[in-house]
XYZ file of C-alpha atoms in Angstrom:
781
model
C 0.000 0.000 0.000
C 1.312 3.647 -0.598
C 2.868 5.539 2.381
C 1.142 8.499 4.276
C -2.291 7.523 3.296
C -5.159 8.847 5.428
C -5.922 5.344 6.330
C -2.685 5.043 8.394
C -3.414 5.256 12.175
C -1.898 8.074 14.200
C 0.401 5.774 15.988
C 2.012 4.766 12.719
C 2.211 8.395 11.706
C 3.770 9.231 15.047
C 6.253 6.416 14.714
C 7.081 7.552 11.224
C 7.569 11.106 12.570
C 9.960 10.007 15.298
C 11.938 7.928 12.823
C 12.015 10.757 10.327
C 12.761 13.549 12.957
C 15.261 11.488 14.815
C 15.126 9.966 18.287
C 17.304 12.587 20.016
C 15.485 15.495 18.602
C 12.222 13.822 19.329
C 13.399 13.067 22.891
C 14.419 16.682 23.468
C 11.164 17.815 21.988
C 9.354 15.310 24.163
C 11.249 16.553 27.265
C 10.323 20.090 26.390
C 6.698 19.161 25.957
C 6.867 17.056 29.135
C 8.300 19.970 31.065
C 5.715 22.292 29.659
C 3.014 19.736 30.533
C 4.491 19.299 34.017
C 4.699 23.018 34.663
C 1.155 23.513 33.445
C -0.128 20.486 35.350
C 1.584 21.470 38.520
C 0.384 24.957 38.209
C -3.224 23.934 37.568
C -3.140 21.309 40.272
C -1.637 23.566 42.908
C -4.039 26.269 41.931
C -6.964 23.942 42.235
C -5.725 22.377 45.447
C -4.062 25.167 47.321
C -4.952 28.153 45.391
C -1.282 29.179 45.200
C 1.843 28.128 43.267
C 5.254 27.617 44.886
C 8.646 27.371 43.152
C 9.524 24.076 44.766
C 6.493 22.628 43.140
C 7.961 23.423 39.767
C 11.448 22.288 40.780
C 10.225 18.835 41.968
C 8.094 18.407 38.960
C 10.947 19.453 36.696
C 13.409 17.079 38.346
C 10.920 14.257 38.308
C 10.173 14.916 34.625
C 13.846 15.082 33.776
C 14.431 11.780 35.576
C 11.463 9.946 34.131
C 11.134 11.474 30.759
C 14.325 10.002 29.204
C 13.435 6.497 30.289
C 9.920 6.963 29.162
C 11.227 8.446 25.957
C 13.714 5.544 25.532
C 11.020 3.074 26.232
C 8.676 4.687 23.778
C 11.471 5.133 21.254
C 12.327 1.459 21.480
C 8.676 0.680 21.395
C 8.274 2.836 18.342
C 11.296 1.203 16.731
C 9.944 -2.239 17.473
C 6.548 -1.216 16.269
C 8.044 0.289 13.116
C 10.088 -2.819 12.533
C 6.992 -4.897 13.188
C 5.124 -2.628 10.849
C 7.738 -3.048 8.188
C 7.834 -6.756 8.690
C 4.056 -6.742 8.683
C 4.136 -4.671 5.534
C 6.545 -7.136 3.943
C 4.330 -9.937 5.161
C 1.319 -8.155 3.744
C 3.152 -7.617 0.460
C 4.164 -11.245 0.406
C 0.621 -12.216 1.303
C -0.604 -9.936 -1.449
C 1.846 -11.560 -3.825
C 0.788 -14.934 -2.562
C -2.802 -13.879 -2.980
C -2.112 -12.799 -6.549
C -0.266 -16.041 -7.155
C -3.101 -17.877 -5.489
C -5.555 -16.125 -7.747
C -3.377 -17.045 -10.712
C -3.137 -20.580 -9.444
C -6.833 -20.571 -8.783
C -7.530 -19.431 -12.310
C -5.056 -22.015 -13.643
C -6.669 -24.624 -11.426
C -10.074 -23.674 -12.692
C -8.783 -23.957 -16.250
C -7.175 -27.257 -15.369
C -10.394 -28.394 -13.761
C -12.297 -27.416 -16.883
C -9.695 -29.169 -19.012
C -9.823 -32.150 -16.676
C -13.573 -32.202 -16.874
C -13.276 -32.043 -20.664
C -10.687 -34.805 -20.603
C -12.824 -36.812 -18.222
C -15.723 -36.383 -20.648
C -13.489 -37.391 -23.533
C -12.204 -40.345 -21.548
C -15.758 -41.338 -20.828
C -16.496 -41.161 -24.556
C -13.256 -42.963 -25.328
C -14.121 -45.554 -22.736
C -17.489 -45.929 -24.347
C -15.905 -46.254 -27.752
C -13.354 -48.666 -26.315
C -16.137 -50.731 -24.815
C -17.960 -50.663 -28.160
C -14.707 -51.536 -29.911
C -14.107 -54.384 -27.505
C -17.654 -55.542 -28.126
C -17.093 -55.403 -31.900
C -13.704 -57.032 -31.468
C -15.219 -59.791 -29.418
C -17.850 -60.212 -32.114
C -15.155 -60.236 -34.818
C -13.112 -62.695 -32.797
C -16.168 -64.879 -32.460
C -16.871 -64.554 -36.208
C -13.227 -65.148 -37.015
C -13.142 -68.099 -34.700
C -16.251 -69.459 -36.388
C -14.736 -68.815 -39.802
C -11.493 -70.409 -38.712
C -13.467 -73.376 -37.533
C -15.314 -73.476 -40.856
C -12.006 -73.029 -42.717
C -10.480 -75.760 -40.604
C -13.432 -78.015 -41.326
C -13.247 -77.124 -45.035
C -9.488 -77.644 -45.020
C -9.909 -80.954 -43.272
C -12.646 -81.940 -45.706
C -10.543 -80.779 -48.680
C -7.551 -82.654 -47.353
C -9.718 -85.746 -46.870
C -11.018 -85.392 -50.418
C -7.498 -84.925 -51.805
C -6.204 -87.898 -49.843
C -9.230 -89.970 -50.842
C -8.748 -89.061 -54.498
C -7.316 -91.867 -56.631
C -5.404 -89.213 -58.593
C -1.835 -88.170 -57.914
C -1.740 -84.595 -56.549
C 1.237 -82.500 -55.475
C 2.404 -78.922 -55.618
C 5.859 -77.396 -55.821
C 7.127 -73.883 -55.169
C 8.981 -71.571 -57.530
C 12.285 -73.227 -56.610
C 10.974 -76.607 -57.749
C 10.730 -78.033 -54.219
C 7.807 -80.122 -53.028
C 5.442 -78.039 -50.877
C 2.676 -80.589 -50.361
C 1.066 -83.732 -51.763
C -1.698 -86.247 -51.221
C -1.589 -89.855 -50.123
C -1.183 -91.263 -53.635
C 1.973 -89.165 -54.045
C 3.231 -90.519 -50.727
C 2.574 -94.071 -51.909
C 4.264 -93.377 -55.225
C 7.410 -91.837 -53.736
C 7.534 -93.943 -50.587
C 7.915 -90.758 -48.507
C 5.521 -88.903 -46.229
C 4.440 -85.381 -47.042
C 6.749 -84.010 -44.328
C 9.682 -85.967 -45.757
C 8.931 -84.666 -49.268
C 8.768 -81.021 -48.165
C 11.736 -79.117 -49.562
C 12.957 -81.922 -51.849
C 13.408 -81.509 -55.600
C 12.421 -84.065 -58.278
C 16.092 -85.016 -58.667
C 16.079 -86.071 -54.987
C 12.909 -88.129 -55.379
C 12.825 -89.651 -58.903
C 15.408 -91.420 -61.000
C 17.469 -89.134 -63.211
C 15.624 -89.804 -66.469
C 12.170 -89.210 -64.998
C 13.409 -86.240 -62.950
C 14.791 -84.563 -66.064
C 11.488 -85.040 -67.861
C 9.479 -83.711 -64.899
C 11.771 -80.719 -64.376
C 11.614 -79.877 -68.096
C 7.808 -79.811 -68.103
C 7.798 -77.832 -64.819
C 10.091 -75.314 -66.462
C 7.677 -74.976 -69.386
C 4.772 -74.317 -67.012
C 6.627 -71.642 -65.052
C 8.460 -70.161 -68.040
C 5.314 -69.718 -70.138
C 2.928 -69.342 -67.178
C 0.511 -71.768 -68.806
C -0.831 -75.244 -68.113
C 0.385 -78.350 -69.931
C -0.648 -81.992 -70.168
C 1.786 -84.844 -70.543
C 1.787 -88.609 -70.249
C 4.560 -90.544 -68.572
C 5.381 -93.743 -66.758
C 5.861 -93.426 -62.990
C 7.459 -96.098 -60.833
C 5.903 -96.562 -57.376
C 7.965 -97.311 -54.301
C 6.893 -100.972 -54.516
C 8.443 -101.183 -57.992
C 5.189 -101.127 -59.986
C 5.073 -99.002 -63.118
C 1.908 -97.027 -63.800
C 1.075 -94.793 -66.767
C -0.154 -91.336 -65.720
C -1.735 -88.448 -67.577
C -0.297 -85.387 -65.781
C -1.907 -81.956 -65.816
C 0.298 -79.130 -64.528
C -1.007 -75.610 -63.907
C 0.520 -72.431 -62.381
C -0.612 -71.797 -58.786
C -1.345 -68.193 -57.687
C -2.209 -66.541 -54.386
C -5.264 -64.324 -53.800
C -3.273 -61.231 -54.867
C -2.236 -63.005 -58.088
C 1.305 -63.704 -56.948
C 2.535 -66.981 -58.434
C 3.509 -69.464 -55.740
C 4.540 -72.419 -57.892
C 2.673 -75.130 -59.750
C -0.007 -77.718 -59.062
C 0.163 -81.159 -60.649
C -2.724 -83.611 -61.043
C -2.055 -87.116 -62.314
C -4.691 -89.582 -63.497
C -3.679 -93.232 -63.612
C -4.561 -94.263 -67.157
C -2.636 -97.519 -67.193
C -5.758 -99.570 -67.854
C -6.891 -97.098 -70.492
C -3.468 -97.197 -72.105
C -3.505 -100.976 -72.049
C -7.016 -100.934 -73.487
C -5.920 -98.518 -76.209
C -2.943 -100.725 -76.968
C -5.227 -103.728 -77.007
C -7.643 -101.937 -79.337
C -4.739 -100.839 -81.543
C -3.376 -104.374 -81.582
C -6.843 -105.733 -82.256
C -7.214 -103.229 -85.093
C -3.858 -104.241 -86.517
C -4.717 -107.911 -86.047
C -8.088 -107.319 -87.693
C -6.456 -105.507 -90.582
C -3.863 -108.240 -90.885
C -6.576 -110.882 -90.721
C -8.660 -109.096 -93.365
C -5.597 -108.728 -95.557
C -4.729 -112.394 -95.104
C -8.252 -113.719 -95.573
C -8.714 -111.387 -98.530
C -5.585 -112.764 -100.126
C -6.450 -116.365 -99.341
C -10.069 -116.072 -100.535
C -9.344 -113.932 -103.564
C -6.774 -116.411 -104.806
C -9.337 -119.146 -105.586
C -11.896 -116.442 -106.463
C -9.433 -115.122 -109.022
C -9.436 -118.554 -110.626
C -13.224 -118.864 -110.526
C -13.879 -115.458 -112.080
C -11.027 -115.633 -114.567
C -11.686 -119.134 -115.829
C -15.469 -118.673 -115.924
C -15.020 -115.442 -117.888
C -12.639 -117.174 -120.311
C -14.971 -120.171 -120.513
C -17.865 -117.866 -121.479
C -15.836 -116.792 -124.510
C -15.684 -120.386 -125.809
C -18.391 -122.263 -127.704
C -21.013 -123.448 -125.186
C -24.589 -124.631 -125.303
C -27.174 -122.227 -123.942
C -27.505 -124.282 -120.782
C -23.706 -124.382 -120.283
C -23.459 -120.662 -120.955
C -26.164 -120.039 -118.316
C -24.285 -122.172 -115.783
C -20.968 -120.471 -116.465
C -22.617 -117.069 -116.333
C -24.058 -117.943 -112.919
C -20.605 -118.988 -111.703
C -19.140 -115.765 -113.083
C -21.835 -113.571 -111.487
C -21.545 -115.438 -108.179
C -17.780 -114.909 -108.190
C -18.212 -111.187 -108.801
C -20.842 -111.067 -106.032
C -18.464 -112.721 -103.620
C -15.741 -110.294 -104.672
C -17.980 -107.335 -103.922
C -18.734 -108.748 -100.474
C -14.972 -108.861 -99.917
C -14.792 -105.239 -101.054
C -17.464 -104.270 -98.498
C -15.518 -105.935 -95.702
C -12.248 -104.327 -96.783
C -13.837 -100.885 -97.125
C -15.400 -101.303 -93.704
C -11.897 -101.758 -92.275
C -10.668 -98.737 -94.208
C -13.530 -96.640 -92.865
C -12.649 -97.740 -89.347
C -9.072 -96.552 -89.937
C -10.155 -93.422 -91.837
C -8.076 -94.470 -94.823
C -10.700 -94.774 -97.535
C -9.650 -92.592 -100.467
C -11.059 -91.764 -103.869
C -9.202 -92.386 -107.104
C -10.833 -90.300 -109.833
C -10.673 -91.526 -113.399
C -12.353 -90.716 -116.679
C -15.448 -92.917 -116.990
C -18.194 -93.246 -119.587
C -21.451 -93.384 -117.639
C -23.164 -95.134 -120.546
C -20.540 -97.910 -120.837
C -20.323 -98.139 -117.047
C -24.088 -98.671 -116.752
C -24.183 -101.266 -119.514
C -21.281 -103.237 -117.985
C -22.859 -103.236 -114.531
C -26.303 -104.045 -115.966
C -25.003 -107.076 -117.837
C -23.832 -108.693 -114.586
C -26.999 -107.798 -112.659
C -29.033 -109.195 -115.556
C -27.378 -112.576 -114.944
C -28.372 -112.491 -111.273
C -31.922 -111.410 -112.102
C -32.396 -114.183 -114.650
C -31.439 -116.761 -112.000
C -34.574 -115.646 -110.077
C -36.745 -115.193 -113.178
C -36.788 -111.443 -112.646
C -36.773 -108.809 -115.348
C -33.996 -106.212 -115.337
C -34.263 -102.852 -117.058
C -31.414 -100.346 -117.485
C -32.552 -96.924 -118.741
C -30.197 -94.103 -119.726
C -31.905 -90.737 -120.139
C -30.307 -88.158 -122.377
C -28.800 -85.648 -122.243
C -25.970 -87.346 -120.348
C -22.324 -86.217 -120.124
C -20.200 -88.406 -122.357
C -17.383 -88.654 -119.817
C -17.124 -87.779 -116.129
C -14.420 -87.846 -113.466
C -15.392 -90.430 -110.847
C -13.978 -93.258 -108.765
C -15.425 -96.067 -110.876
C -14.587 -98.717 -108.283
C -16.472 -96.938 -105.472
C -19.413 -96.059 -107.725
C -19.613 -99.618 -109.019
C -19.504 -100.969 -105.470
C -22.263 -98.593 -104.323
C -24.606 -99.403 -107.206
C -23.747 -103.076 -106.972
C -24.887 -103.171 -103.343
C -28.141 -101.416 -104.194
C -28.851 -103.605 -107.230
C -27.813 -106.824 -105.494
C -30.148 -106.005 -102.571
C -32.913 -105.221 -105.032
C -32.517 -108.665 -106.642
C -32.186 -110.356 -103.266
C -35.366 -108.839 -101.777
C -37.511 -109.189 -104.903
C -39.373 -112.467 -105.416
C -41.212 -111.521 -108.590
C -41.490 -108.587 -110.913
C -38.501 -106.550 -111.951
C -35.425 -104.570 -110.919
C -34.539 -101.354 -112.713
C -31.604 -98.957 -112.964
C -32.286 -95.484 -114.326
C -29.527 -92.952 -115.024
C -30.112 -89.254 -115.714
C -28.219 -85.996 -115.383
C -28.792 -82.282 -114.905
C -26.222 -79.649 -115.754
C -24.815 -77.671 -112.827
C -22.501 -75.531 -114.952
C -20.260 -75.950 -117.961
C -17.833 -78.107 -116.013
C -20.041 -80.064 -113.598
C -23.144 -82.198 -113.768
C -25.499 -83.734 -111.188
C -25.797 -87.399 -112.151
C -28.685 -89.369 -110.647
C -28.813 -93.162 -110.318
C -32.190 -94.584 -109.388
C -32.461 -98.263 -108.367
C -36.011 -99.582 -107.975
C -37.548 -102.997 -107.359
C -40.948 -104.605 -106.856
C -39.844 -106.471 -103.757
C -41.034 -106.775 -100.171
C -40.395 -103.132 -99.247
C -39.074 -101.589 -96.045
C -41.256 -100.649 -93.044
C -41.580 -96.882 -92.555
C -40.087 -97.056 -89.071
C -36.938 -98.693 -90.476
C -36.268 -96.253 -93.330
C -34.022 -93.991 -91.227
C -32.182 -96.951 -89.682
C -31.197 -99.005 -92.707
C -28.016 -96.997 -93.297
C -26.748 -97.781 -89.788
C -23.883 -100.223 -89.555
C -24.975 -103.864 -89.053
C -28.675 -102.933 -89.019
C -30.968 -105.411 -90.750
C -34.688 -105.088 -91.349
C -36.614 -107.813 -89.568
C -38.701 -109.561 -92.245
C -39.920 -112.887 -90.782
C -41.540 -113.963 -94.058
C -38.260 -113.449 -95.948
C -35.639 -114.988 -93.665
C -33.744 -116.264 -96.689
C -33.090 -112.710 -97.840
C -30.549 -111.680 -95.202
C -27.133 -110.123 -95.423
C -24.182 -108.741 -93.483
C -25.840 -105.432 -92.577
C -22.866 -103.427 -93.808
C -23.653 -102.884 -97.480
C -26.004 -99.901 -97.159
C -23.881 -98.312 -94.436
C -20.861 -98.452 -96.728
C -22.962 -97.124 -99.620
C -23.938 -94.072 -97.611
C -20.372 -93.368 -96.523
C -19.015 -93.802 -100.037
C -21.668 -91.498 -101.469
C -20.811 -88.933 -98.761
C -17.130 -89.329 -99.640
C -18.048 -88.446 -103.230
C -19.990 -85.366 -101.924
C -23.290 -86.914 -102.943
C -26.559 -87.870 -101.290
C -28.506 -91.116 -101.100
C -32.242 -91.278 -100.385
C -34.735 -94.105 -100.053
C -38.481 -94.457 -100.416
C -40.468 -97.638 -99.952
C -43.985 -99.083 -99.724
C -44.430 -102.387 -97.939
C -45.338 -105.135 -100.405
C -44.858 -102.876 -103.444
C -41.129 -102.208 -103.579
C -38.265 -99.851 -102.779
C -36.412 -97.085 -104.643
C -32.926 -95.819 -103.812
C -31.770 -92.548 -105.395
C -28.113 -91.561 -105.537
C -27.239 -87.988 -106.535
C -23.581 -87.334 -107.340
C -22.035 -84.014 -108.414
C -19.439 -85.097 -111.001
C -16.937 -83.088 -112.990
C -17.331 -83.399 -116.738
C -14.087 -84.861 -118.044
C -12.128 -83.012 -120.692
C -9.712 -85.920 -121.111
C -10.168 -88.561 -123.801
C -11.526 -91.854 -122.589
C -9.082 -94.722 -122.484
C -10.385 -96.916 -125.249
C -11.352 -100.315 -124.014
C -9.252 -101.868 -126.724
C -5.720 -102.988 -126.139
C -3.360 -100.831 -128.174
C -0.138 -102.644 -127.383
C 0.869 -106.264 -128.002
C 4.044 -108.278 -127.956
C 5.148 -107.007 -124.542
C 7.744 -109.005 -122.677
C 6.036 -109.523 -119.294
C 7.416 -111.130 -116.140
C 4.522 -112.522 -114.089
C 5.567 -112.971 -110.429
C 2.959 -115.184 -108.747
C 3.227 -118.136 -106.372
C -0.266 -119.647 -106.801
C -0.569 -122.086 -109.712
C -4.232 -121.291 -110.316
C -3.523 -117.559 -110.510
C -0.586 -118.204 -112.823
C -2.759 -120.266 -115.118
C -5.547 -117.662 -115.286
C -3.315 -114.619 -115.634
C -0.930 -116.252 -118.132
C -3.815 -117.462 -120.289
C -5.459 -114.019 -120.260
C -2.209 -112.183 -121.077
C -1.264 -114.540 -123.869
C -4.783 -114.266 -125.263
C -4.204 -110.491 -125.355
C -1.076 -111.070 -127.469
C 1.642 -110.681 -124.832
C 4.723 -112.807 -124.089
C 4.788 -114.080 -120.526
C 7.574 -115.449 -118.284
C 6.665 -116.715 -114.824
C 8.547 -116.451 -111.504
C 7.137 -118.225 -108.439
C 9.309 -116.490 -105.810
C 10.778 -113.052 -105.214
C 14.368 -114.203 -105.644
C 13.500 -115.953 -108.896
C 11.937 -112.712 -110.149
C 15.095 -110.753 -109.252
C 17.305 -113.317 -110.991
C 15.175 -113.212 -114.151
C 15.169 -109.397 -114.143
C 18.972 -109.476 -113.960
C 19.172 -111.822 -116.961
C 16.556 -110.207 -119.203
C 15.035 -106.796 -119.839
C 11.243 -106.819 -119.516
C 8.702 -104.256 -120.621
C 6.479 -104.971 -117.644
C 6.635 -106.836 -114.345
C 3.328 -107.953 -112.870
C 4.340 -108.378 -109.236
C 2.316 -110.173 -106.594
C 2.845 -108.570 -103.178
C 2.526 -111.656 -100.983
C 5.290 -114.072 -101.988
C 6.691 -117.009 -100.041
C 10.214 -115.630 -99.520
C 9.731 -111.846 -99.476
C 7.115 -109.201 -100.140
C 6.576 -107.636 -103.531
C 7.703 -104.328 -102.027
C 11.041 -105.909 -101.144
C 11.384 -107.189 -104.711
C 10.568 -103.750 -106.142
C 13.095 -102.123 -103.802
C 15.870 -104.459 -104.945
C 14.974 -103.908 -108.594
C 15.094 -100.160 -108.168
C 18.287 -100.203 -106.089
C 20.053 -102.270 -108.765
C 18.634 -100.066 -111.550
C 17.073 -103.120 -113.207
C 13.787 -101.403 -114.012
C 14.807 -98.046 -115.473
C 12.972 -98.953 -118.688
C 10.495 -101.317 -117.042
C 7.109 -100.644 -115.498
C 6.116 -102.475 -112.314
C 2.448 -103.142 -111.631
C 1.320 -104.642 -108.336
C -0.866 -107.669 -108.832
C -2.459 -108.363 -105.479
C -5.467 -109.696 -103.653
C -4.590 -107.554 -100.637
C -6.453 -104.326 -101.301
C -6.154 -103.015 -97.742
C -3.588 -100.486 -98.905
C -4.501 -97.496 -101.019
C -3.288 -97.112 -104.592
C -0.997 -94.289 -103.499
C 0.773 -96.587 -101.069
C 1.680 -98.891 -103.943
C 2.901 -95.930 -105.978
C 4.951 -94.726 -103.023
C 6.631 -98.121 -102.854
C 7.964 -98.028 -106.399
C 4.977 -99.376 -108.345
C 3.602 -97.682 -111.448
C 0.067 -98.955 -110.906
C -1.888 -101.711 -109.194
C -4.331 -104.365 -110.428
C -6.582 -106.000 -107.849
C -7.536 -109.649 -107.972
C -9.671 -111.127 -109.414
C -8.002 -109.780 -112.515
C -10.372 -108.099 -114.940
C -9.676 -107.891 -118.642
C -10.903 -104.278 -118.714
C -8.485 -103.313 -115.954
C -5.540 -104.929 -117.738
C -6.383 -103.094 -120.951
C -6.734 -99.818 -119.027
C -3.385 -100.189 -117.267
C -1.502 -101.399 -120.366
C -2.840 -98.555 -122.490
C -1.989 -96.053 -119.761
C 1.590 -97.281 -119.380
C 2.563 -97.986 -122.993
C 0.540 -95.621 -125.124
C 1.968 -92.338 -123.863
C 3.524 -89.910 -126.415
C 7.042 -90.951 -127.400
C 9.858 -88.690 -126.236
C 11.329 -86.270 -128.758
C 14.455 -87.627 -130.527
C 16.766 -84.823 -129.355
C 16.155 -85.553 -125.668
C 19.139 -87.390 -124.267
C 18.218 -87.337 -120.561
C 16.173 -90.269 -119.291
C 12.816 -89.011 -118.022
C 11.065 -90.744 -115.127
C 7.836 -92.472 -115.982
C 5.033 -89.923 -116.161
C 2.592 -91.802 -113.971
C 5.157 -92.275 -111.240
C 6.560 -88.746 -111.563
C 3.142 -87.116 -111.154
C 2.782 -88.920 -107.846
C 6.147 -87.566 -106.717
C 6.248 -84.007 -108.082
C 3.666 -81.288 -108.579
C 4.585 -80.890 -112.242
C 1.982 -78.233 -112.966
C 3.191 -76.012 -110.130
C 6.868 -76.598 -110.986
C 6.287 -75.725 -114.621
C 4.525 -72.562 -113.525
C 7.486 -71.639 -111.290
C 9.965 -72.295 -114.097
C 7.940 -70.157 -116.486
C 7.521 -67.396 -113.918
C 10.807 -67.063 -112.035
C 13.166 -69.093 -114.194
C 15.248 -72.243 -113.804
C 17.989 -70.673 -111.709
C 15.667 -69.313 -109.059
C 13.813 -72.646 -108.837
C 17.125 -74.483 -108.591
C 18.252 -72.067 -105.836
C 15.024 -72.701 -103.911
C 15.516 -76.454 -104.246
C 19.092 -76.024 -102.984
C 17.881 -74.187 -99.882
C 15.358 -76.955 -99.241
C 18.049 -79.611 -99.705
C 20.320 -77.814 -97.214
C 17.596 -77.504 -94.564
C 15.722 -80.796 -94.882
C 18.343 -82.904 -92.979
C 17.963 -80.642 -89.948
C 14.164 -80.679 -90.245
C 14.127 -84.465 -90.391
C 16.527 -84.786 -87.465
C 14.351 -82.542 -85.264
C 11.294 -84.495 -86.380
C 12.909 -87.815 -85.444
C 14.119 -86.556 -82.054
C 10.682 -85.142 -81.231
C 9.055 -88.431 -82.197
C 11.480 -90.392 -80.013
C 10.548 -88.150 -77.091
C 6.818 -88.644 -77.823
C 6.463 -84.871 -78.267
C 3.379 -85.010 -80.442
C 2.869 -81.254 -80.765
C 6.477 -80.701 -81.822
C 6.262 -83.563 -84.334
C 3.121 -82.036 -85.860
C 4.687 -78.573 -85.878
C 7.847 -79.802 -87.573
C 5.839 -81.814 -90.107
C 3.824 -78.691 -90.887
C 7.084 -76.842 -91.553
C 8.327 -79.626 -93.850
C 4.970 -79.695 -95.642
C 5.166 -75.987 -96.397
C 8.783 -76.184 -97.514
C 8.121 -79.216 -99.733
C 5.067 -77.599 -101.271
C 7.074 -74.523 -102.200
C 9.441 -76.616 -104.352
C 6.836 -78.991 -105.826
C 7.665 -82.149 -103.837
C 4.092 -83.461 -103.878
C 4.741 -86.854 -102.255
C 6.876 -85.359 -99.452
C 4.175 -82.741 -98.904
C 1.457 -85.393 -98.723
C 3.343 -87.571 -96.232
C 4.165 -84.524 -94.083
C 0.482 -83.600 -94.176
C -0.402 -87.035 -92.773
C 2.119 -86.537 -89.952
C 0.912 -83.048 -89.026
C -2.665 -84.209 -88.449
C -2.213 -85.099 -84.795
C -5.958 -85.517 -84.235
C -6.011 -88.520 -86.575
C -7.469 -91.426 -84.539
C -4.670 -93.800 -85.591
C -1.881 -91.206 -85.540
C 0.390 -92.974 -83.066
C -0.062 -96.304 -84.826
C 1.052 -94.891 -88.176
C 3.368 -91.982 -87.429
C 6.545 -94.067 -87.252
C 5.797 -95.542 -90.677
C 5.012 -92.091 -92.041
C 8.265 -90.641 -90.729
C 10.194 -93.525 -92.271
C 8.412 -92.938 -95.588
C 9.140 -89.215 -95.305
C 12.868 -89.814 -94.798
C 13.014 -92.115 -97.785
C 10.873 -89.890 -100.015
C 12.785 -86.722 -99.133
C 16.049 -88.152 -100.459
C 14.696 -90.039 -103.473
C 12.282 -87.356 -104.598
C 14.956 -84.678 -104.485
C 16.906 -86.726 -107.027
C 13.787 -86.933 -109.202
C 13.322 -83.179 -108.872
C 16.926 -82.451 -109.862
C 16.537 -84.818 -112.816
C 13.355 -83.054 -113.907
C 15.016 -79.645 -113.639
C 17.986 -80.863 -115.696
C 15.597 -82.170 -118.317
C 13.887 -78.772 -118.457
C 17.259 -77.134 -119.073
C 17.858 -79.484 -122.017
C 14.356 -78.841 -123.375
C 15.074 -75.134 -123.377
């Protein structure tokens, strides 16, 4: 508080005065005032008491005042000092208290703020506690849900594991490093190790080296290309048993699409593989059996047909001629049944092919009708063959397949007709200037076919149930083969029938109108030196008699070695070569003849009862043509005219040209001639040189891929060879490569080794033919 304020008490002001004035001066002043007070008091008192004032009264009072006043003054001075000091101390205390009060107020305000903040924090903590409690509640709920899900996942995992272990398939998975990361029970049984023992091992630590290398290679393909693959391989179980597995390997990814490794699934297909092998063996055995039985049955049939045909040309009574004609027709019928069986096998193996030739529909119909007429007369049936004009003079058609189709229809018509007639009607409608739709209609007045059976009769082995005509039964394959052959020729076959009135079959074939001249059915060449290679006496007798009757000179060899020896001693114009000989096959004989250059000027024609193979297969094995048994005079004339009535080479040509028929099967002459005319000999020769340089490598890769059973690579390499061969006109190489590249062929594995062998042989031989042809073109120019 400020000094000298009115609020200060008098005592404090007095004390302040004494301190300010000084104690001595104040004491003297106090003594003076005391003396004055004493004098005045004494005077007043004496006046009041005695009425008079004496000097001694003043002296006593003065002395007494002088004696007491200093002590009183000292006392009061000390008292004042103490009071002042107390005041000062009190003032300091008050100041300190005031300071403390101010600090207390500040603290109080701070405390209030802190209390407010604390209250706010307490409120927040309450809210946080509430949120924490809610969070704990949610967490507990999540934990419960998670626990339930974990239980479900555990149950699912256990179930999945049980399913995987119960699966008969081999299942395992490996990480990116190629180490086993898990497997099922079959894998444990196969490796002889538990899943824990397999963990971390590589295929090289589990399998033998050969299998491990194969497995690691396919694993590498899966991970390298990030794509699934399928492979087949033999796996050896821990007990030593070998099982054949179809393995499917796929990349394995996590939920965030990170690749973890690969999964492998293996299906034991040992039984299936054995069944496939058994089926393949059965198919081969069936084919071999058909080929054998065909050869064995056609051999006597050849004699029956040949001798009966020759006998018909001699002088006979009408009755004898009828008997011989019946024998002849029966032999042809039996031969056509053989053809059905053989074609059935070809259809099973998808190897039925067409061989288009120039055919006169009119002559074809008359020839077929003459044989059917014999069969009809045996049952006292009438036969009518009607040819409606306009009709193309010549068409391109596989005469053998067409004859077989119509034969089946006509033979069935005769078989299921008891009285009345059988008819064959031929007509045609023009499609354009180069094609015509030819229609063959076969009708009868027989028993008919029930309506419910009309859509079934073309099924294999299906036979209409006709209790009243049990004698008229068959194999059930004829109509099925007819339909497939007509489809192969891009045609259609339809049937209509009325029970008890008869049946009509209609065959519609789109045929190309031939621009080539028809091979005249008259032999244009005689006096040929022919070597007949045949081991069956009956066949020798029939064939030799027929050939000599046609004006040819015939030598006979009964074995392959005898044929080779005779070819070494004498030059022949033609070798008729049976394929099935006692000491070697006809193919072996042809190979030796070609290798020794004994047939450079000689044609070789296969003479065989085994018609399982296609014509092209005979051509590919060094033959110029093929004649099937029983031998037909028309076929001999056709082949002889084809081989020996070609235009004679120009005199100035000095280079030996390969036979045209054989060369066309080897080279694409039309394309090569176009290339020569377009880009010139040198460029064609350069292209052929590039092919010749590359083909050994192509063939080597093809062979290695085949040895490793890499089907896709084999097909890919064959496709490459096909394209390369096609670009230089190697038609036969291109065709064989095309067979190899068709991996979806049902009998691919059974034939691919033979095809590759044929491709190797053709690639080398045909290149020589191509070089020879190019050299000849240079000379021509």
